[in-house]
Amino acid sequence: QMNYLNYEHSIVEKHGVALVGWPEELLPVQNPVYIGSREVVKPLWEALVSKTCHWIRLTNEQHQERIKDNQVHQARGEEVYKPRKKCPAAVTQGQEENVD
């Protein structure tokens, strides 16, 4: 499953792959559902159909450089690593839910 929210961490850093050719005007990489109207998404669709936008496997050097760049951007205050949503506290063993 594609993780658009944490693309850099969950896809690029974890798997060593990246999308190349994503239209500049639509960066950062995000779920096309949230980009906008059909006309706004059209350049991405065309890039995918023509294979201008495609996946590549990063070399070891590219992979390490990407991780380092992401960490630098995050340290500057740019949100590269999005915080995960916290799960509601689970009922611990021995506690009873109040069911009326």
XYZ file of N, CA and C in Angstrom:
300
model
N 0.851 -1.176 0.000
C 0.000 0.000 0.000
C 0.893 1.234 0.000
N 0.541 2.211 -0.808
C 1.331 3.434 -0.929
C 1.078 4.335 0.273
N 2.153 4.778 0.903
C 2.055 5.688 2.040
C 2.480 7.071 1.567
N 1.515 7.856 1.084
C 1.834 9.185 0.576
C 2.235 10.134 1.691
N 1.603 10.023 2.854
C 1.851 10.955 3.944
C 3.309 10.914 4.398
N 3.874 9.740 4.497
C 5.275 9.588 4.897
C 6.081 8.943 3.775
N 5.891 9.444 2.566
C 6.547 8.908 1.368
C 8.059 8.777 1.553
N 8.709 9.833 2.016
C 10.169 9.803 2.141
C 10.631 8.717 3.103
N 9.984 8.615 4.254
C 10.416 7.629 5.248
C 9.950 6.215 4.899
N 8.654 6.071 4.650
C 8.068 4.737 4.487
C 8.336 4.093 3.133
N 8.605 4.896 2.124
C 8.833 4.341 0.790
C 10.303 4.492 0.388
N 10.766 5.741 0.304
C 12.124 5.993 -0.191
C 13.179 5.422 0.752
N 13.133 5.818 2.017
C 14.166 5.370 2.947
C 14.047 3.882 3.273
N 12.848 3.408 3.465
C 12.651 2.012 3.876
C 12.940 1.021 2.748
N 12.511 1.353 1.529
C 12.618 0.398 0.425
C 13.689 0.751 -0.606
N 14.255 1.957 -0.526
C 15.304 2.340 -1.468
C 14.814 2.548 -2.886
N 13.573 2.994 -3.021
C 12.999 3.294 -4.334
C 12.425 4.707 -4.308
N 12.265 5.285 -5.491
C 11.701 6.633 -5.567
C 10.962 6.811 -6.886
N 10.004 7.706 -6.862
C 9.311 8.095 -8.087
C 10.113 9.210 -8.738
N 10.413 9.060 -10.016
C 11.057 10.134 -10.766
C 10.087 10.596 -11.842
N 10.155 11.861 -12.185
C 9.289 12.398 -13.223
C 7.945 12.898 -12.735
N 7.748 12.949 -11.398
C 6.509 13.510 -10.850
C 6.497 14.983 -11.247
N 5.423 15.488 -11.852
C 5.410 16.877 -12.317
C 5.761 17.876 -11.206
N 6.702 18.772 -11.516
C 7.196 19.768 -10.552
C 6.065 20.540 -9.882
N 5.077 20.934 -10.673
C 3.993 21.761 -10.130
C 3.100 21.003 -9.151
N 3.252 19.685 -9.084
C 2.429 18.874 -8.183
C 3.225 18.315 -7.000
N 4.479 18.743 -6.871
C 5.288 18.299 -5.727
C 4.799 18.954 -4.460
N 4.937 18.337 -3.314
C 5.575 17.052 -3.082
C 4.678 15.905 -3.529
N 5.267 14.716 -3.632
C 4.497 13.520 -3.977
C 3.385 13.375 -2.946
N 2.176 13.245 -3.454
C 1.021 13.115 -2.569
C -0.074 12.325 -3.265
N -1.056 11.902 -2.508
C -2.175 11.153 -3.044
C -2.892 12.013 -4.082
N -3.010 11.532 -5.321
C -3.672 12.314 -6.366
C -5.085 12.761 -6.006
N -5.748 12.046 -5.127
C -7.098 12.422 -4.695
C -7.095 13.823 -4.089
N -5.994 14.200 -3.446
C -5.922 15.485 -2.750
C -5.261 16.589 -3.569
N -4.864 16.299 -4.791
C -4.181 17.305 -5.604
C -5.146 18.358 -6.119
N -6.287 17.933 -6.597
C -7.236 18.913 -7.110
C -8.107 18.323 -8.201
N -8.593 19.209 -9.040
C -9.529 18.818 -10.093
C -8.851 17.945 -11.149
N -9.667 17.427 -12.013
C -9.181 16.571 -13.097
C -8.122 17.286 -13.940
N -8.361 18.550 -14.223
C -7.413 19.322 -15.029
C -6.073 19.501 -14.320
N -6.114 19.659 -13.006
C -4.882 19.837 -12.232
C -4.079 18.532 -12.202
N -4.766 17.401 -12.125
C -4.111 16.091 -12.039
C -3.663 15.584 -13.414
N -4.178 16.168 -14.469
C -3.902 15.688 -15.825
C -2.406 15.548 -16.138
N -1.547 16.506 -15.761
C -0.114 16.321 -16.052
C 0.469 15.059 -15.395
N 0.001 14.728 -14.212
C 0.476 13.511 -13.547
C -0.008 12.285 -14.310
N -1.263 12.269 -14.675
C -1.822 11.143 -15.431
C -1.032 10.938 -16.722
N -0.757 12.039 -17.439
C -0.007 11.947 -18.695
C 1.412 11.430 -18.459
N 2.039 11.886 -17.370
C 3.397 11.431 -17.048
C 3.412 9.937 -16.716
N 2.392 9.464 -16.027
C 2.315 8.042 -15.684
C 2.045 7.184 -16.923
N 1.131 7.631 -17.771
C 0.792 6.875 -18.978
C 1.993 6.795 -19.924
N 2.712 7.908 -20.074
C 3.866 7.936 -20.978
C 5.123 7.338 -20.341
N 5.021 6.980 -19.068
C 6.130 6.425 -18.279
C 7.255 7.432 -18.058
N 6.927 8.720 -18.206
C 7.864 9.772 -17.826
C 8.009 9.750 -16.316
N 6.918 9.466 -15.615
C 6.923 9.299 -14.162
C 6.918 7.800 -13.893
N 7.958 7.343 -13.197
C 8.092 5.911 -12.937
C 8.966 5.677 -11.708
N 8.963 4.440 -11.250
C 9.767 4.052 -10.088
C 11.178 3.695 -10.514
N 12.147 4.073 -9.666
C 13.521 3.619 -9.856
C 14.026 3.039 -8.535
N 14.965 2.122 -8.634
C 15.660 1.627 -7.441
C 16.886 2.510 -7.275
N 17.021 3.093 -6.081
C 18.158 3.958 -5.803
C 19.421 3.124 -5.609
N 20.547 3.678 -6.065
C 21.815 3.025 -5.763
C 22.069 3.208 -4.271
N 22.993 2.465 -3.722
C 23.337 2.599 -2.311
C 23.725 4.042 -1.991
N 24.505 4.633 -2.869
C 24.958 6.016 -2.686
C 23.776 6.992 -2.708
N 22.883 6.844 -3.692
C 21.698 7.709 -3.784
C 20.814 7.549 -2.553
N 20.668 6.313 -2.111
C 19.822 6.017 -0.957
C 20.360 6.718 0.291
N 21.647 6.579 0.558
C 22.251 7.214 1.731
C 22.189 8.739 1.638
N 22.390 9.274 0.438
C 22.318 10.728 0.231
C 20.904 11.241 0.490
N 19.919 10.496 0.048
C 18.522 10.895 0.241
C 18.175 10.912 1.725
N 18.626 9.897 2.462
C 18.382 9.846 3.905
C 19.031 11.040 4.587
N 20.286 11.328 4.218
C 21.008 12.447 4.819
C 20.297 13.773 4.510
N 19.883 13.961 3.256
C 19.165 15.186 2.868
C 17.862 15.332 3.648
N 17.126 14.240 3.793
C 15.868 14.281 4.544
C 16.106 14.694 5.986
N 17.154 14.163 6.592
C 17.467 14.502 7.980
C 17.859 15.969 8.123
N 18.597 16.499 7.148
C 18.986 17.915 7.162
C 17.745 18.796 7.060
N 16.854 18.472 6.127
C 15.622 19.257 5.963
C 14.768 19.203 7.225
N 14.659 18.029 7.832
C 13.880 17.882 9.062
C 14.502 18.720 10.178
N 15.826 18.714 10.279
C 16.526 19.481 11.320
C 16.321 20.985 11.140
N 16.106 21.414 9.894
C 15.848 22.833 9.608
C 14.416 23.240 9.930
N 13.616 22.279 10.332
C 12.229 22.585 10.665
C 11.241 22.259 9.567
N 11.723 21.744 8.442
C 10.826 21.327 7.371
C 10.236 19.975 7.769
N 8.970 19.781 7.494
C 8.308 18.543 7.922
C 8.478 17.442 6.878
N 9.580 16.724 6.981
C 9.837 15.584 6.105
C 9.191 14.341 6.698
N 9.388 14.165 7.996
C 8.843 13.013 8.707
C 7.585 13.458 9.438
N 6.445 13.099 8.879
C 5.167 13.490 9.469
C 4.907 12.652 10.720
N 4.382 13.291 11.771
C 4.075 12.511 12.975
C 2.948 11.523 12.701
N 3.058 10.364 13.301
C 2.017 9.347 13.151
C 0.849 9.689 14.049
N -0.335 9.303 13.603
C -1.520 9.490 14.436
C -1.419 8.547 15.620
N -1.821 9.027 16.778
C -1.789 8.190 17.971
C -3.102 7.429 18.091
N -2.983 6.163 18.431
C -4.166 5.334 18.648
C -4.790 5.712 19.978
N -6.105 5.675 20.053
C -6.733 5.933 21.349
C -6.251 4.896 22.361
N -6.184 5.306 23.608
C -5.701 4.391 24.651
C -6.559 3.138 24.669
N -5.900 2.026 24.676
C -6.618 0.748 24.711
C -6.997 0.430 26.146
N -8.060 -0.318 26.293
C -8.473 -0.754 27.626
C -7.466 -1.807 28.066
N -6.833 -1.587 29.199
C -5.831 -2.541 29.667
C -6.502 -3.718 30.347
N -5.786 -4.799 30.412
C -6.321 -6.016 31.026
C -6.677 -5.731 32.478
N -7.836 -6.161 32.882
C -8.282 -5.952 34.255
C -9.227 -4.774 34.389
N -9.237 -3.888 33.374
C -10.184 -2.770 33.426
C -11.451 -3.201 32.717
N -12.550 -2.717 33.203
C -13.818 -3.051 32.572
C -14.374 -1.806 31.910
N -14.965 -1.992 30.741
C -15.642 -0.879 30.099
C -17.003 -0.723 30.740
N -17.433 0.498 30.864
C -18.744 0.782 31.425
C -19.761 0.661 30.302
N -20.494 -0.411 30.288
C -21.497 -0.646 29.256
C -22.861 -0.567 29.908
N -23.618 0.435 29.537
C -24.961 0.609 30.102
C -26.015 0.159 29.127
